Structure formats: C-alpha cells, structure tokens
C-alpha positions as MATLAB code, in Angstrom:
seq = 'MTAAPRTRVQRRPVHGVVLLDKPIGLSSNQALQKVKWLLRAEKAGHTGTLDPLATGVLPLCFGAATKFSQLHLDADKAYVATLRLGQTTTTGDAEGELLDECAVQTDDAALAAVLQRFLGEQDQMPPMYSALKKDGKPLYEYARAGITVERPVRRITVSRLERLPVPDEILQQHPAGSVIRIHASVSKGSYIRTLAEDIGQALGCGAHLIGLRRVQTGVFDLTHCVTLEALEAMPPEQRLQLLQPVDILLQGHSPVMLGAEDAARFLTGLRRRGSWPDMPLVAVYGPAPDCPAPFKPPDRVLLGTAHVQAGHLIPVRLLSPLDIQQMLAQASDAAS';
ca = [
      17.365   28.395   12.594;
      19.409   25.213   12.903;
      17.432   21.988   12.715;
      17.557   19.798   15.793;
      19.808   16.761   15.367;
      18.023   13.502   14.676;
      17.883   11.085   17.591;
      20.042    8.067   16.872;
      18.199    4.792   17.439;
      20.161    2.357   19.594;
      19.953   -0.982   17.783;
      19.731   -4.269   19.678;
      19.716   -7.984   18.883;
      16.162   -9.083   18.078;
      15.349  -12.644   17.019;
      12.086  -13.947   15.614;
       9.394  -13.364   13.016;
       6.769  -10.628   12.713;
       3.815  -11.502   10.503;
       2.887   -8.150    8.986;
      -0.259   -7.199    7.094;
       1.568   -4.923    4.654;
      -0.295   -1.708    3.807;
      -0.807   -0.400    0.296;
       1.714    2.124   -1.003;
       4.839    0.699    0.631;
       7.368   -1.609   -0.958;
       8.240   -4.742    0.996;
      11.601   -3.225    1.920;
      10.022    0.035    3.096;
       7.646   -1.942    5.324;
      10.571   -3.995    6.627;
      12.606   -0.903    7.472;
       9.693    0.664    9.359;
       9.194   -2.449   11.512;
      12.953   -2.816   11.980;
      13.050    0.760   13.298;
      10.079    0.155   15.609;
      11.795   -2.908   17.086;
      15.235   -1.215   17.089;
      16.499   -4.438   15.534;
      20.054   -4.917   14.273;
      19.368   -7.355   11.440;
      16.251   -7.984    9.348;
      14.983   -9.412    6.070;
      11.703  -10.441    4.424;
      10.575  -13.650    2.778;
       9.325  -12.524   -0.613;
       8.402   -9.278   -2.308;
       4.956   -7.703   -2.399;
       4.475   -4.829   -4.846;
       3.546   -1.396   -3.391;
       0.053   -1.861   -4.884;
      -0.389   -5.134   -2.980;
      -1.328   -5.661    0.662;
      -1.386   -8.655    2.958;
       0.751  -11.351    4.533;
       4.453  -10.457    4.674;
       6.628  -12.451    7.104;
       9.496  -10.306    8.385;
      12.553  -12.054    9.817;
      14.848  -10.663   12.495;
      18.227  -11.807   13.755;
      18.633  -15.587   13.646;
      15.391  -15.944   11.673;
      17.083  -14.377    8.639;
      19.181  -17.543    8.352;
      16.032  -19.475    7.428;
      14.077  -16.855    5.465;
      15.122  -18.387    2.140;
      13.151  -21.524    3.027;
       9.921  -19.562    2.994;
      10.474  -18.164   -0.489;
       9.502  -21.612   -1.768;
       6.124  -21.604    0.005;
       2.848  -21.708   -1.917;
       0.859  -18.492   -1.722;
      -2.760  -17.374   -2.041;
      -4.118  -14.035   -3.243;
      -7.369  -12.195   -3.712;
      -6.972  -10.297   -6.984;
      -9.257   -7.654   -8.455;
      -9.123   -7.399  -12.268;
     -10.301   -4.565  -14.498;
     -11.420   -6.144  -17.754;
     -11.274   -4.274  -21.042;
      -8.086   -2.348  -20.294;
      -4.398   -3.206  -20.558;
      -1.542   -1.193  -19.070;
       2.220   -1.004  -19.505;
       2.843   -2.678  -16.139;
      -0.104   -5.064  -15.957;
      -1.482   -3.190  -12.947;
      -3.029    0.152  -12.063;
       0.363    1.864  -11.714;
       1.047    1.659  -15.455;
      -0.093    3.774  -18.378;
      -3.157    2.736  -20.341;
      -2.185    0.817  -23.486;
      -5.489   -0.298  -24.943;
      -9.183   -0.274  -24.142;
     -12.052   -2.248  -25.579;
     -15.606   -3.277  -24.768;
     -16.124   -6.189  -22.394;
     -18.350   -8.841  -23.893;
     -18.305  -11.874  -21.663;
     -20.710  -13.738  -19.419;
     -20.461  -15.891  -16.334;
     -20.205  -19.128  -18.304;
     -17.388  -17.826  -20.508;
     -15.493  -16.517  -17.490;
     -15.888  -19.816  -15.601;
     -14.553  -21.710  -18.634;
     -11.513  -19.432  -18.901;
     -10.700  -19.728  -15.188;
     -10.898  -23.494  -15.509;
      -8.322  -23.382  -18.311;
      -5.761  -21.710  -16.049;
      -5.881  -24.379  -13.345;
      -2.957  -26.769  -13.007;
       0.639  -26.723  -14.245;
       1.530  -24.181  -16.914;
       4.332  -22.047  -18.293;
       4.367  -18.383  -17.335;
       6.527  -15.596  -18.719;
       7.721  -13.262  -15.922;
       6.712   -9.640  -16.551;
       9.225   -7.002  -17.581;
       8.103   -4.866  -14.651;
       9.579   -7.178  -12.011;
      12.615   -7.339   -9.727;
      14.101  -10.323  -11.564;
      17.586   -9.538  -12.806;
      19.195   -9.762  -16.225;
      22.973   -9.207  -16.323;
      22.821   -7.850  -12.792;
      20.110   -5.270  -13.518;
      16.421   -5.549  -12.498;
      14.031   -6.107  -15.385;
      11.986   -3.043  -14.443;
      14.985   -0.841  -15.254;
      15.039   -2.212  -18.798;
      11.261   -1.766  -19.022;
      11.431    1.876  -17.917;
      14.005    2.467  -20.658;
      11.643    0.938  -23.214;
      13.771   -2.199  -23.630;
      12.317   -5.709  -23.671;
      14.767   -8.506  -22.900;
      14.462  -12.260  -23.185;
      13.643  -14.096  -19.973;
      13.022  -17.797  -19.445;
       9.491  -19.030  -18.828;
       8.692  -20.512  -15.448;
       6.767  -23.674  -14.698;
       4.094  -22.769  -12.156;
       1.025  -24.413  -10.685;
      -2.346  -22.762  -10.066;
      -4.136  -25.032   -7.589;
      -7.201  -22.862   -7.009;
      -8.857  -20.173   -9.130;
     -12.256  -19.178   -7.824;
     -14.459  -16.209   -8.606;
     -15.451  -14.052   -5.621;
     -18.067  -11.291   -5.164;
     -16.847   -7.764   -5.869;
     -17.504   -5.184   -3.107;
     -20.087   -2.531   -4.002;
     -17.620    0.334   -3.496;
     -15.403   -1.092   -6.257;
     -18.311   -1.858   -8.619;
     -19.483    1.749   -8.346;
     -16.136    3.025   -9.639;
     -16.141    1.081  -12.919;
     -18.480    0.294  -15.824;
     -20.913   -2.567  -15.268;
     -19.407   -5.988  -15.926;
     -15.834   -4.705  -16.154;
     -14.515   -5.849  -12.756;
     -14.031   -9.366  -11.412;
     -12.431  -10.649   -8.243;
     -10.708  -14.026   -7.920;
      -9.023  -16.150   -5.272;
      -5.803  -17.617   -6.682;
      -3.665  -20.229   -4.915;
      -0.331  -20.573   -6.698;
       3.127  -22.085   -6.435;
       6.330  -20.132   -5.814;
       7.472  -17.744   -8.526;
       3.970  -17.062   -9.865;
       3.075  -13.542  -10.973;
      -0.562  -12.619  -10.415;
      -0.214   -9.595  -12.704;
       0.751  -11.911  -15.539;
      -2.073  -14.302  -14.663;
      -4.525  -11.378  -14.783;
      -3.214  -10.296  -18.188;
      -3.428  -13.853  -19.513;
      -7.030  -14.219  -18.285;
      -7.936  -10.939  -19.983;
      -6.311  -12.069  -23.212;
      -8.191  -15.400  -23.082;
     -11.446  -13.468  -22.628;
     -10.595  -11.373  -25.693;
     -10.811   -8.018  -23.921;
      -7.561   -7.661  -21.990;
      -7.219   -6.980  -18.261;
      -4.999   -5.525  -15.589;
      -4.812   -5.688  -11.794;
      -6.468   -2.935   -9.797;
      -6.124   -4.640   -6.425;
      -4.082   -7.456   -4.913;
      -4.113   -8.864   -1.389;
      -1.960  -11.777   -0.287;
      -4.110  -13.788    2.096;
      -1.734  -16.678    2.774;
       1.913  -17.655    2.417;
       2.796  -21.174    3.466;
       1.027  -21.852    6.764;
       0.631  -18.142    7.604;
      -2.599  -16.299    6.854;
      -4.103  -12.924    7.715;
      -5.424  -14.133   11.087;
      -1.793  -14.324   12.276;
      -0.856  -10.821   11.087;
      -0.544   -7.400   12.687;
      -0.936   -4.107   10.852;
       1.773   -1.463   10.743;
      -0.673    1.000   12.278;
      -1.256   -1.302   15.251;
       2.490   -1.832   15.696;
       3.123    1.905   15.732;
       0.468    2.400   18.413;
       1.985   -0.212   20.764;
       4.481    0.456   23.545;
       7.948   -0.953   22.702;
       7.765   -3.923   25.083;
       4.455   -5.062   23.563;
       5.976   -5.095   20.073;
       8.602   -7.600   21.196;
       5.861   -9.879   22.522;
       4.476  -10.147   18.972;
       7.627  -11.872   17.767;
       7.045  -15.444   16.699;
       9.863  -17.932   17.493;
      12.522  -18.529   14.864;
      11.501  -22.150   14.312;
       8.045  -21.092   13.114;
       9.807  -20.917    9.741;
      10.755  -24.601   10.005;
       7.294  -26.151    9.892;
       7.628  -29.234    7.732;
      11.026  -30.042    9.253;
      11.307  -33.175   11.380;
      12.564  -32.387   14.921;
      15.662  -34.094   16.319;
      16.731  -33.592   19.936;
      20.416  -33.949   20.853;
      22.027  -34.379   24.233;
      24.300  -31.680   25.636;
      27.576  -33.157   24.312;
      26.247  -33.854   20.820;
      24.561  -30.452   20.725;
      27.834  -28.671   21.464;
      29.638  -30.603   18.740;
      26.791  -30.073   16.256;
      27.019  -26.300   16.796;
      30.657  -26.424   15.659;
      29.530  -27.968   12.366;
      30.362  -31.584   13.151;
      28.158  -34.404   11.918;
      26.519  -36.575   14.533;
      25.745  -40.259   14.153;
      22.528  -41.901   15.342;
      19.710  -44.260   14.461;
      17.632  -41.690   12.593;
      16.060  -42.608    9.250;
      17.007  -40.605    6.177;
      15.275  -37.195    6.301;
      15.789  -34.238    3.933;
      14.548  -31.508    6.315;
      15.451  -31.596   10.005;
      15.140  -28.990   12.776;
      17.812  -29.768   15.383;
      17.353  -28.928   19.068;
      19.456  -29.234   22.183;
      19.069  -28.586   25.938;
      18.913  -24.956   27.019;
      21.937  -23.656   28.931;
      21.538  -22.537   32.524;
      19.772  -19.180   32.905;
      19.672  -16.767   35.843;
      16.689  -17.145   38.192;
      13.781  -16.579   38.207;
      13.557  -17.207   34.436;
      12.737  -20.809   33.623;
      14.404  -21.705   30.311;
      12.545  -23.742   27.694;
      12.945  -27.496   27.545;
      14.877  -27.178   24.300;
      16.530  -24.562   22.105;
      16.915  -24.500   18.345;
      20.438  -25.242   17.122;
      19.874  -25.133   13.372;
      18.796  -27.235   10.404;
      20.236  -30.430    8.980;
      19.488  -33.467    6.886;
      19.979  -37.135    7.752;
      21.730  -39.505    5.379;
      22.840  -43.048    6.250;
      22.540  -42.350    9.971;
      24.536  -39.106    9.831;
      22.984  -35.825   10.993;
      24.602  -33.348    8.600;
      24.423  -29.611    9.488;
      22.922  -27.227    6.922;
      22.310  -23.897    8.712;
      23.542  -23.299   12.261;
      22.741  -20.776   14.937;
      25.682  -19.406   16.859;
      26.036  -19.778   20.648;
      25.601  -15.983   20.811;
      22.317  -16.240   18.865;
      21.043  -18.794   21.381;
      22.117  -16.703   24.386;
      20.408  -13.615   22.953;
      17.212  -15.546   22.148;
      17.047  -16.815   25.749;
      17.703  -13.312   27.092;
      14.917  -11.970   24.846;
      12.524  -14.648   26.146;
      13.516  -13.768   29.717;
      12.823  -10.059   29.113;
       9.442  -10.855   27.563;
       8.503  -13.022   30.548;
       9.466  -10.403   33.145;
];
C-alpha cells in the first residue's frame, strides 16, 4: 500500500517573538522547528541554547526579530538547578555515564560556605560536552571520540547562588542528603553543569546535574512563557496573537523618533544628524505608512537599531520596507 503524500506546509512571513517554556527532551533547535511549523513561519532562530535535559525560558525569534536575536545572547540568565552529590558523570549531567561515586559527608554550614565561595567574578572552563567549536567542529564531537582539547577559560559572574528546598518526589528517588537544589543567576556564557561539578569538587564528593530549569533570561521570565503543549492545542489564529513585537528584544535601547523624510533616508542606510546626545544603543522609529481602513496603524514603527556619536545617528541593523509592510499586515490580521 502506497503511503499518502505528506501535506506541504505553506510558509508565510511571520515577525515577532514567542517566549517558549521549552519542554524536557527536546534540543533548542527541535523546539524552534516545532514552533516554526505551528506558525508556518518562513524564517526563525533562537537566542541561546538550552540542553535537551533543561527546560524553561527560550525566546524564539521570527522574521525581522532574527536580526536582533544576537543582542539577547548577551543577557544575564537565571536557573534552578538540581544537583546529585556524590556522583560524577562523563557529561556533568544525568545523560552521561557514571564516572565515580563516593559517600556524601557535608552539612548545611559547609554547603553554605561553598556556595558563598562561588559568588562573584571567576574563571570557568567550558565543558567538553558543549556546542562550542574548535577548528570548526563542536567540542562534543571531540568528547564523544574520547579526545580532550584545549579551550580558553571564560570570565563569568555569579550574582546569586541560593539554596532552595528540594521537592519530595525528587528526595524519594535518591539517598538522604545527596540532592540539593540551587537558584543561580549568572552572566552570559556561564555553564551550570560546570558550576555544579565545581561545587561538588569543592564539597569533596563530586556532583552532577539531574535537573535544570531556566527561569529567566534578560527581562523575560516564566510568567511570560507559553508551553509547546498549549501552542499545539491552540487554533492557528490564536498562536499568532501570542507573538510579542520585534522591539521587545530592544529593551535597554534608547528610542529615537524620526520624521517621514529622515525615516526614509535612514532605512537606506544613511546617517541622520540631530541634537541627540551620544548613545551606544538606540531603537529608531518612524511614522507608520498609510494602511487600508478599517485598520488603525500604530503611532510609530520600528526602523532598526543605531548608535549616536557626535550628533550623528549611525545605522547598525535595519529593517527593510518589506519587513515593515508585513509587520503592519500581520498586526491588521490580528486585529480583525
């Protein structure tokens, strides 16, 4: 019997940001592709990798938002991490093979002292099981082949490291005193698996991650997020209404509004001159073009990003006129 041909999904321009609560078991890219398919979007990207073991906040960018996704890679992040003390693994988490096991002999005071030691600026060695590349090849490929390569240490900052209660269902699965849970707020480029291993080493018993949930990235936290299960259950038009505007990624940028003539020239990449003070991060807006009735266009539309130096507004990343037209059409469809 011949299998029925697969229905081809008709892609469309979609612009904005979906704040996803990534489920366990999916890579960041797998989660992205599922949401991209649900939205029938043409172009998509994410703002930082979460391991399949990890869950939580994952901003997904569509269309014009992908032009600014790199900005969010630099955002500070916060995690709730669950550590199994007394065991080390090849990967630093529960997906790896057991390397060593020893008795856990620590108390609350010793643990509090160790957590205090890991606050502040410090050097961290990225793990071999990571997507960082060496000579064009991800480190995890070397690790799977049993090869350890040199990699530069990173300067990171741990701004918060607080012990949390462990849920009863997790405590019941492990020996008494062998599981701890922590809230960790860290700077960009920090590896919580490595932090867990380093805490275990400082305690003298070793440790690895058995659970990781990202609870915040930049200004986004779990209260802003939607689950993949909820997205799948929605009708298509409701999914589009969940899209956050592109400029949600530009929080921290100073807004500058241009008139129609300057806006048109700015969109071609030309500098504009004005009385603005020097500013490193600027979100540039202009008047919305005329739209068919009855849709009332917004008071302003995003044109791109820039910086100001000596009175010159210098373009950095620009939207195209087509991007702007499609974003207005999308807003019109959502309002109808």
